[in-house]
PDB file of C-alpha atoms and ligand atoms in Angstrom:
ATOM      1  CA  MET A 963     -24.238 -43.698  26.667  1.00 49.00           C
ATOM      2  CA  LYS A 964     -21.971 -41.138  28.613  1.00 56.00           C
ATOM      3  CA  ILE A 965     -19.194 -39.955  26.443  1.00 60.00           C
ATOM      4  CA  ASP A 966     -17.724 -38.074  29.582  1.00 63.00           C
ATOM      5  CA  LYS A 967     -17.677 -41.252  31.451  1.00 62.00           C
ATOM      6  CA  ILE A 968     -15.860 -43.164  28.859  1.00 56.00           C
ATOM      7  CA  LEU A 969     -13.380 -40.234  28.228  1.00 52.00           C
ATOM      8  CA  ASN A 970     -12.737 -40.023  31.970  1.00 56.00           C
ATOM      9  CA  GLU A 971     -12.021 -43.714  32.009  1.00 57.00           C
ATOM     10  CA  ILE A 972      -9.539 -43.187  29.322  1.00 48.00           C
ATOM     11  CA  ASP A 973      -8.076 -40.263  31.111  1.00 46.00           C
ATOM     12  CA  GLU A 974      -7.567 -42.361  34.179  1.00 51.00           C
ATOM     13  CA  ILE A 975      -5.335 -44.808  32.617  1.00 49.00           C
ATOM     14  CA  GLY A 976      -3.311 -41.984  31.341  1.00 41.00           C
ATOM     15  CA  GLU A 977      -4.143 -42.392  27.653  1.00 41.00           C
ATOM     16  CA  ALA A 978      -6.158 -39.327  27.130  1.00 41.00           C
ATOM     17  CA  HIS A 979      -7.570 -39.363  23.606  1.00 37.00           C
ATOM     18  CA  ALA A 980      -9.460 -36.052  23.682  1.00 41.00           C
ATOM     19  CA  SER A 981     -12.017 -36.337  20.872  1.00 46.00           C
ATOM     20  CA  SER A 982     -15.916 -36.644  20.530  1.00 50.00           C
ATOM     21  CA  SER A 983     -15.563 -40.237  19.721  1.00 61.00           C
ATOM     22  CA  ALA A 984     -14.720 -42.973  22.176  1.00 83.00           C
ATOM     23  CA  ASP A 985     -11.619 -44.110  20.622  1.00 92.00           C
ATOM     24  CA  THR A 986      -9.902 -47.476  21.581  1.00 95.00           C
ATOM     25  CA  PRO A 987      -6.768 -46.395  23.301  1.00 94.00           C
ATOM     26  CA  LEU A 988      -4.228 -47.409  20.854  1.00 95.00           C
ATOM     27  CA  ARG A 989      -0.654 -46.212  20.722  1.00 95.00           C
ATOM     28  CA  ASP A 990       0.718 -44.509  17.426  1.00 94.00           C
ATOM     29  CA  ASP A 991       3.196 -47.305  16.824  1.00 96.00           C
ATOM     30  CA  ALA A 992       0.474 -49.897  17.133  1.00 95.00           C
ATOM     31  CA  PHE A 993       0.990 -51.205  13.535  1.00 96.00           C
ATOM     32  CA  GLU A 994       4.662 -50.670  13.062  1.00 96.00           C
ATOM     33  CA  ILE A 995       5.394 -54.453  13.486  1.00 97.00           C
ATOM     34  CA  SER A 996       3.570 -57.117  11.271  1.00 97.00           C
ATOM     35  CA  ASP A 997       0.910 -59.475  12.405  1.00 97.00           C
ATOM     36  CA  LEU A 998       3.500 -62.289  12.052  1.00 98.00           C
ATOM     37  CA  GLU A 999       5.854 -60.467  14.416  1.00 98.00           C
ATOM     38  CA  LYS A1000       3.075 -59.928  16.857  1.00 98.00           C
ATOM     39  CA  ILE A1001       2.218 -63.560  16.924  1.00 98.00           C
ATOM     40  CA  GLU A1002       5.831 -64.581  17.545  1.00 98.00           C
ATOM     41  CA  LEU A1003       6.171 -61.995  20.390  1.00 98.00           C
ATOM     42  CA  ILE A1004       2.812 -63.006  22.065  1.00 98.00           C
ATOM     43  CA  LYS A1005       3.729 -66.662  21.668  1.00 98.00           C
ATOM     44  CA  GLN A1006       6.763 -66.068  23.979  1.00 98.00           C
ATOM     45  CA  ASP A1007       4.859 -64.029  26.297  1.00 98.00           C
ATOM     46  CA  VAL A1008       2.132 -66.802  26.721  1.00 98.00           C
ATOM     47  CA  ASN A1009       5.034 -69.150  27.064  1.00 98.00           C
ATOM     48  CA  ASN A1010       6.282 -67.177  29.934  1.00 98.00           C
ATOM     49  CA  ILE A1011       2.969 -67.050  31.627  1.00 98.00           C
ATOM     50  CA  MET A1012       2.440 -70.656  31.460  1.00 98.00           C
ATOM     51  CA  ASN A1013       6.011 -71.332  32.612  1.00 98.00           C
ATOM     52  CA  THR A1014       5.419 -69.046  35.549  1.00 98.00           C
ATOM     53  CA  LEU A1015       2.447 -71.037  36.555  1.00 98.00           C
ATOM     54  CA  GLY A1016       4.521 -74.030  36.742  1.00 98.00           C
ATOM     55  CA  LEU A1017       2.996 -75.727  33.606  1.00 98.00           C
ATOM     56  CA  ASP A1018       5.073 -78.305  31.768  1.00 98.00           C
ATOM     57  CA  LEU A1019       5.315 -76.980  28.191  1.00 97.00           C
ATOM     58  CA  ASN A1020       6.812 -80.097  26.941  1.00 97.00           C
ATOM     59  CA  ASP A1021       3.339 -81.963  27.670  1.00 97.00           C
ATOM     60  CA  ASP A1022       1.747 -82.767  24.333  1.00 97.00           C
ATOM     61  CA  SER A1023      -1.366 -81.177  25.292  1.00 97.00           C
ATOM     62  CA  LEU A1024       0.281 -77.863  26.308  1.00 98.00           C
ATOM     63  CA  LYS A1025       3.073 -77.433  23.924  1.00 97.00           C
ATOM     64  CA  GLY A1026       1.110 -75.884  21.068  1.00 97.00           C
ATOM     65  CA  THR A1027      -0.909 -73.486  23.365  1.00 98.00           C
ATOM     66  CA  PRO A1028       1.273 -70.255  23.351  1.00 98.00           C
ATOM     67  CA  GLN A1029       1.306 -70.440  19.397  1.00 98.00           C
ATOM     68  CA  ARG A1030      -2.536 -71.018  19.323  1.00 98.00           C
ATOM     69  CA  VAL A1031      -3.302 -68.223  21.809  1.00 98.00           C
ATOM     70  CA  ALA A1032      -0.931 -65.838  19.871  1.00 98.00           C
ATOM     71  CA  LYS A1033      -2.545 -66.563  16.600  1.00 98.00           C
ATOM     72  CA  MET A1034      -6.061 -66.377  18.049  1.00 98.00           C
ATOM     73  CA  PHE A1035      -5.345 -62.871  19.681  1.00 98.00           C
ATOM     74  CA  VAL A1036      -3.951 -61.573  16.458  1.00 98.00           C
ATOM     75  CA  ASN A1037      -6.176 -63.077  13.653  1.00 98.00           C
ATOM     76  CA  GLU A1038      -9.340 -63.600  15.621  1.00 98.00           C
ATOM     77  CA  ILE A1039     -10.500 -62.038  18.981  1.00 98.00           C
ATOM     78  CA  PHE A1040      -8.397 -58.807  18.629  1.00 98.00           C
ATOM     79  CA  SER A1041      -8.411 -58.544  14.890  1.00 98.00           C
ATOM     80  CA  GLY A1042     -10.799 -55.614  15.023  1.00 98.00           C
ATOM     81  CA  LEU A1043      -7.803 -53.428  16.294  1.00 97.00           C
ATOM     82  CA  ASP A1044      -6.558 -53.163  12.775  1.00 96.00           C
ATOM     83  CA  PRO A1045      -8.208 -50.378  10.718  1.00 94.00           C
ATOM     84  CA  LYS A1046      -7.369 -52.424   7.581  1.00 94.00           C
ATOM     85  CA  ARG A1047      -9.860 -55.018   8.589  1.00 95.00           C
ATOM     86  CA  LYS A1048     -12.744 -52.493   8.975  1.00 95.00           C
ATOM     87  CA  PRO A1049     -15.735 -53.495   6.737  1.00 94.00           C
ATOM     88  CA  LYS A1050     -15.887 -51.509   3.580  1.00 90.00           C
ATOM     89  CA  ALA A1051     -18.353 -48.537   3.738  1.00 78.00           C
ATOM     90  CA  SER A1052     -20.424 -49.352   0.739  1.00 85.00           C
ATOM     91  CA  THR A1053     -23.964 -48.036   0.752  1.00 90.00           C
ATOM     92  CA  PHE A1054     -26.839 -48.059  -1.889  1.00 90.00           C
ATOM     93  CA  ASP A1055     -29.477 -45.569  -2.761  1.00 91.00           C
ATOM     94  CA  ASN A1056     -32.692 -45.993  -0.857  1.00 87.00           C
ATOM     95  CA  LYS A1057     -34.504 -46.954  -4.132  1.00 83.00           C
ATOM     96  CA  TYR A1058     -37.665 -48.217  -2.412  1.00 81.00           C
ATOM     97  CA  LYS A1059     -37.966 -44.852  -0.539  1.00 84.00           C
ATOM     98  CA  TYR A1060     -38.543 -46.839   2.611  1.00 87.00           C
ATOM     99  CA  GLY A1061     -38.919 -44.141   5.266  1.00 86.00           C
ATOM    100  CA  GLU A1062     -39.297 -46.193   8.404  1.00 93.00           C
ATOM    101  CA  MET A1063     -36.694 -47.430  10.800  1.00 96.00           C
ATOM    102  CA  LEU A1064     -34.842 -50.576  10.053  1.00 96.00           C
ATOM    103  CA  VAL A1065     -33.850 -52.791  12.785  1.00 97.00           C
ATOM    104  CA  GLU A1066     -31.241 -55.676  12.795  1.00 96.00           C
ATOM    105  CA  LYS A1067     -31.743 -57.457  16.136  1.00 96.00           C
ATOM    106  CA  ASN A1068     -30.093 -60.250  17.945  1.00 96.00           C
ATOM    107  CA  ILE A1069     -26.734 -59.766  16.273  1.00 97.00           C
ATOM    108  CA  THR A1070     -24.339 -62.080  18.172  1.00 97.00           C
ATOM    109  CA  VAL A1071     -21.657 -60.277  20.233  1.00 98.00           C
ATOM    110  CA  TYR A1072     -18.459 -62.053  21.099  1.00 98.00           C
ATOM    111  CA  SER A1073     -16.012 -59.510  22.643  1.00 98.00           C
ATOM    112  CA  THR A1074     -13.265 -59.379  25.254  1.00 98.00           C
ATOM    113  CA  CYS A1075     -13.399 -57.305  28.497  1.00 96.00           C
ATOM    114  CA  GLU A1076     -10.228 -55.086  28.379  1.00 96.00           C
ATOM    115  CA  HIS A1077      -9.985 -55.097  32.167  1.00 94.00           C
ATOM    116  CA  HIS A1078      -9.642 -58.914  32.495  1.00 94.00           C
ATOM    117  CA  LEU A1079      -9.349 -60.305  28.985  1.00 96.00           C
ATOM    118  CA  LEU A1080     -12.227 -62.484  29.684  1.00 96.00           C
ATOM    119  CA  PRO A1081     -15.109 -62.812  27.075  1.00 97.00           C
ATOM    120  CA  ILE A1082     -18.217 -60.630  26.752  1.00 97.00           C
ATOM    121  CA  VAL A1083     -20.995 -62.486  25.150  1.00 97.00           C
ATOM    122  CA  GLY A1084     -24.384 -61.073  24.143  1.00 97.00           C
ATOM    123  CA  LYS A1085     -26.709 -59.565  21.514  1.00 97.00           C
ATOM    124  CA  ALA A1086     -26.593 -56.225  19.701  1.00 98.00           C
ATOM    125  CA  HIS A1087     -29.730 -54.499  18.325  1.00 98.00           C
ATOM    126  CA  VAL A1088     -29.036 -51.868  15.836  1.00 98.00           C
ATOM    127  CA  ALA A1089     -31.393 -49.576  13.919  1.00 98.00           C
ATOM    128  CA  TYR A1090     -31.348 -46.551  11.533  1.00 97.00           C
ATOM    129  CA  ILE A1091     -33.671 -44.445   9.601  1.00 97.00           C
ATOM    130  CA  SER A1092     -32.364 -43.746   5.995  1.00 95.00           C
ATOM    131  CA  LYS A1093     -31.695 -40.334   4.878  1.00 94.00           C
ATOM    132  CA  GLY A1094     -31.085 -41.393   1.423  1.00 93.00           C
ATOM    133  CA  SER A1095     -28.484 -44.246   1.806  1.00 93.00           C
ATOM    134  CA  VAL A1096     -28.970 -47.952   2.932  1.00 93.00           C
ATOM    135  CA  VAL A1097     -26.491 -50.650   3.815  1.00 93.00           C
ATOM    136  CA  GLY A1098     -26.782 -54.233   3.174  1.00 90.00           C
ATOM    137  CA  LEU A1099     -28.132 -56.071   6.272  1.00 89.00           C
ATOM    138  CA  SER A1100     -24.983 -58.068   6.932  1.00 92.00           C
ATOM    139  CA  LYS A1101     -22.909 -55.053   6.937  1.00 94.00           C
ATOM    140  CA  MET A1102     -24.327 -54.100  10.351  1.00 96.00           C
ATOM    141  CA  ASN A1103     -23.412 -57.605  11.544  1.00 96.00           C
ATOM    142  CA  ARG A1104     -19.913 -57.028  10.307  1.00 97.00           C
ATOM    143  CA  ILE A1105     -19.564 -53.547  11.816  1.00 97.00           C
ATOM    144  CA  VAL A1106     -20.783 -55.039  15.082  1.00 98.00           C
ATOM    145  CA  ASP A1107     -18.246 -57.877  14.916  1.00 98.00           C
ATOM    146  CA  TYR A1108     -15.374 -55.587  13.715  1.00 98.00           C
ATOM    147  CA  PHE A1109     -15.689 -53.418  16.816  1.00 98.00           C
ATOM    148  CA  ALA A1110     -16.191 -56.427  19.114  1.00 98.00           C
ATOM    149  CA  LYS A1111     -12.935 -58.026  18.062  1.00 98.00           C
ATOM    150  CA  ARG A1112     -10.974 -55.836  20.371  1.00 97.00           C
ATOM    151  CA  PRO A1113     -10.430 -55.509  24.119  1.00 97.00           C
ATOM    152  CA  GLN A1114     -13.551 -53.555  24.982  1.00 97.00           C
ATOM    153  CA  VAL A1115     -15.693 -51.911  27.509  1.00 96.00           C
ATOM    154  CA  GLN A1116     -19.380 -52.492  26.594  1.00 97.00           C
ATOM    155  CA  GLU A1117     -20.095 -48.709  26.711  1.00 97.00           C
ATOM    156  CA  ARG A1118     -17.430 -47.903  24.215  1.00 97.00           C
ATOM    157  CA  LEU A1119     -18.437 -50.853  21.914  1.00 98.00           C
ATOM    158  CA  THR A1120     -22.027 -49.453  21.761  1.00 98.00           C
ATOM    159  CA  MET A1121     -20.815 -46.086  20.885  1.00 97.00           C
ATOM    160  CA  GLN A1122     -18.260 -47.138  18.266  1.00 97.00           C
ATOM    161  CA  ILE A1123     -21.188 -49.267  16.488  1.00 98.00           C
ATOM    162  CA  VAL A1124     -23.395 -46.084  16.319  1.00 98.00           C
ATOM    163  CA  GLN A1125     -20.651 -43.711  15.263  1.00 97.00           C
ATOM    164  CA  GLU A1126     -19.409 -45.952  12.525  1.00 96.00           C
ATOM    165  CA  LEU A1127     -23.001 -46.482  11.110  1.00 97.00           C
ATOM    166  CA  GLN A1128     -23.598 -42.601  11.307  1.00 97.00           C
ATOM    167  CA  HIS A1129     -20.513 -42.185   9.331  1.00 95.00           C
ATOM    168  CA  VAL A1130     -21.341 -44.810   6.798  1.00 95.00           C
ATOM    169  CA  LEU A1131     -24.956 -43.746   6.319  1.00 96.00           C
ATOM    170  CA  GLY A1132     -24.546 -39.844   6.609  1.00 96.00           C
ATOM    171  CA  THR A1133     -27.050 -39.517   9.179  1.00 97.00           C
ATOM    172  CA  LYS A1134     -27.317 -39.140  13.124  1.00 98.00           C
ATOM    173  CA  ASP A1135     -30.481 -41.484  13.086  1.00 98.00           C
ATOM    174  CA  VAL A1136     -28.788 -44.491  14.357  1.00 98.00           C
ATOM    175  CA  ALA A1137     -29.321 -46.434  17.592  1.00 98.00           C
ATOM    176  CA  CYS A1138     -27.780 -49.584  19.280  1.00 98.00           C
ATOM    177  CA  VAL A1139     -28.659 -51.514  22.301  1.00 98.00           C
ATOM    178  CA  ILE A1140     -26.416 -54.285  23.707  1.00 98.00           C
ATOM    179  CA  ASP A1141     -27.288 -56.745  26.293  1.00 97.00           C
ATOM    180  CA  ALA A1142     -24.319 -59.074  27.255  1.00 97.00           C
ATOM    181  CA  LYS A1143     -22.873 -61.253  29.837  1.00 96.00           C
ATOM    182  CA  HIS A1144     -19.305 -60.401  31.083  1.00 95.00           C
ATOM    183  CA  LEU A1145     -17.510 -63.647  32.103  1.00 94.00           C
ATOM    184  CA  CYS A1146     -15.309 -61.516  34.524  1.00 91.00           C
ATOM    185  CA  VAL A1147     -18.557 -60.846  36.460  1.00 88.00           C
ATOM    186  CA  ASN A1148     -20.255 -64.372  35.875  1.00 87.00           C
ATOM    187  CA  SER A1149     -17.450 -66.779  36.347  1.00 86.00           C
ATOM    188  CA  ARG A1150     -15.065 -65.034  38.718  1.00 87.00           C
ATOM    189  CA  GLY A1151     -15.115 -62.080  41.253  1.00 86.00           C
ATOM    190  CA  ILE A1152     -18.750 -61.764  42.359  1.00 86.00           C
ATOM    191  CA  ARG A1153     -19.709 -64.727  40.420  1.00 87.00           C
ATOM    192  CA  ASP A1154     -23.064 -63.678  39.349  1.00 87.00           C
ATOM    193  CA  ILE A1155     -24.168 -66.043  36.642  1.00 86.00           C
ATOM    194  CA  GLU A1156     -27.532 -64.342  36.149  1.00 88.00           C
ATOM    195  CA  SER A1157     -26.577 -60.826  35.622  1.00 90.00           C
ATOM    196  CA  SER A1158     -26.125 -59.111  32.461  1.00 93.00           C
ATOM    197  CA  THR A1159     -25.321 -55.633  31.371  1.00 95.00           C
ATOM    198  CA  VAL A1160     -27.347 -53.368  28.947  1.00 96.00           C
ATOM    199  CA  THR A1161     -25.890 -50.320  27.188  1.00 97.00           C
ATOM    200  CA  SER A1162     -27.483 -48.099  24.645  1.00 97.00           C
ATOM    201  CA  GLU A1163     -26.640 -45.174  22.459  1.00 97.00           C
ATOM    202  CA  PHE A1164     -29.546 -43.115  20.613  1.00 98.00           C
ATOM    203  CA  GLY A1165     -28.523 -40.793  18.002  1.00 98.00           C
ATOM    204  CA  GLY A1166     -30.631 -38.203  16.201  1.00 98.00           C
ATOM    205  CA  ALA A1167     -34.445 -39.011  16.034  1.00 98.00           C
ATOM    206  CA  PHE A1168     -33.779 -41.923  18.244  1.00 98.00           C
ATOM    207  CA  LYS A1169     -33.458 -39.507  21.101  1.00 98.00           C
ATOM    208  CA  GLU A1170     -37.240 -38.642  20.694  1.00 98.00           C
ATOM    209  CA  LYS A1171     -39.373 -40.664  23.042  1.00 97.00           C
ATOM    210  CA  GLU A1172     -41.735 -42.167  20.505  1.00 97.00           C
ATOM    211  CA  VAL A1173     -38.996 -43.255  17.980  1.00 97.00           C
ATOM    212  CA  LYS A1174     -37.100 -44.842  20.861  1.00 97.00           C
ATOM    213  CA  ARG A1175     -40.120 -46.495  22.269  1.00 97.00           C
ATOM    214  CA  GLU A1176     -40.726 -48.019  18.661  1.00 97.00           C
ATOM    215  CA  PHE A1177     -37.185 -49.365  18.489  1.00 97.00           C
ATOM    216  CA  LEU A1178     -37.255 -50.956  21.930  1.00 97.00           C
ATOM    217  CA  ASP A1179     -40.647 -52.621  21.075  1.00 96.00           C
ATOM    218  CA  TYR A1180     -39.345 -54.143  18.137  1.00 96.00           C
ATOM    219  CA  ILE A1181     -36.408 -55.627  19.913  1.00 95.00           C
ATOM    220  CA  LYS A1182     -38.919 -57.252  22.255  1.00 91.00           C
ATOM    221  CA  LEU A1183     -40.769 -58.834  19.186  1.00 86.00           C
ATOM    222  CA  ASP A1184     -40.551 -62.674  19.492  1.00 79.00           C
ATOM    223  CA  THR A1185     -38.479 -63.847  16.640  1.00 74.00           C
ATOM    224  CA  SER A1186     -38.588 -67.670  17.245  1.00 75.00           C
ATOM    225  CA  PHE A1187     -39.753 -68.747  13.735  1.00 77.00           C
TER     226      PHE A1187
HETATM  227 ZN1  LIG B 121     -13.880 -57.497  33.185  1.00 92.33          ZN
END
């Protein structure tokens, strides 16, 4: 999608990271405290939010919530902020000399909108054309999941997936389309339960009309086996 748009957005919130990639705006000291320390701090913060809302934290049903939410933030839904958790970039030689595009479609996306901290739920479709290296199929799912497990905007998620695969595979010929529902749109605000958001990033050969067309046609294939 539009790199300028993303960079402008990051600019606007005063976290300008001038680079060609759409980096997640993390502070330099993001990993100076341990995950356990983060869980303890977030637990206190969630406790404060619930307390402010007037909830009785002595109630059996509620008393474990701050701890549960804190663990979920650090170990699950925002675990992809930590570069140590990035999937290993192992590739294999393209021994079959398969020269056509490979499409991994309908990859489940569970992410979180960084503006409202509400879920983004959808599907990612990823494709590449090998320049000599290939990756295991599940690696593509893992890369999608790693970048999804952050506070995100869908445009940035789409670009991060493409840039990572370009880096791993050593080719620009990578594309990604994501179609997702944002619960901040579906369940609150405008409350449009039907709408979904489509973003795309086409690298290298995928910018060519016919290659792009072929990829988009594969996505449309019915795969209810
Ligand atoms: Zn939102």
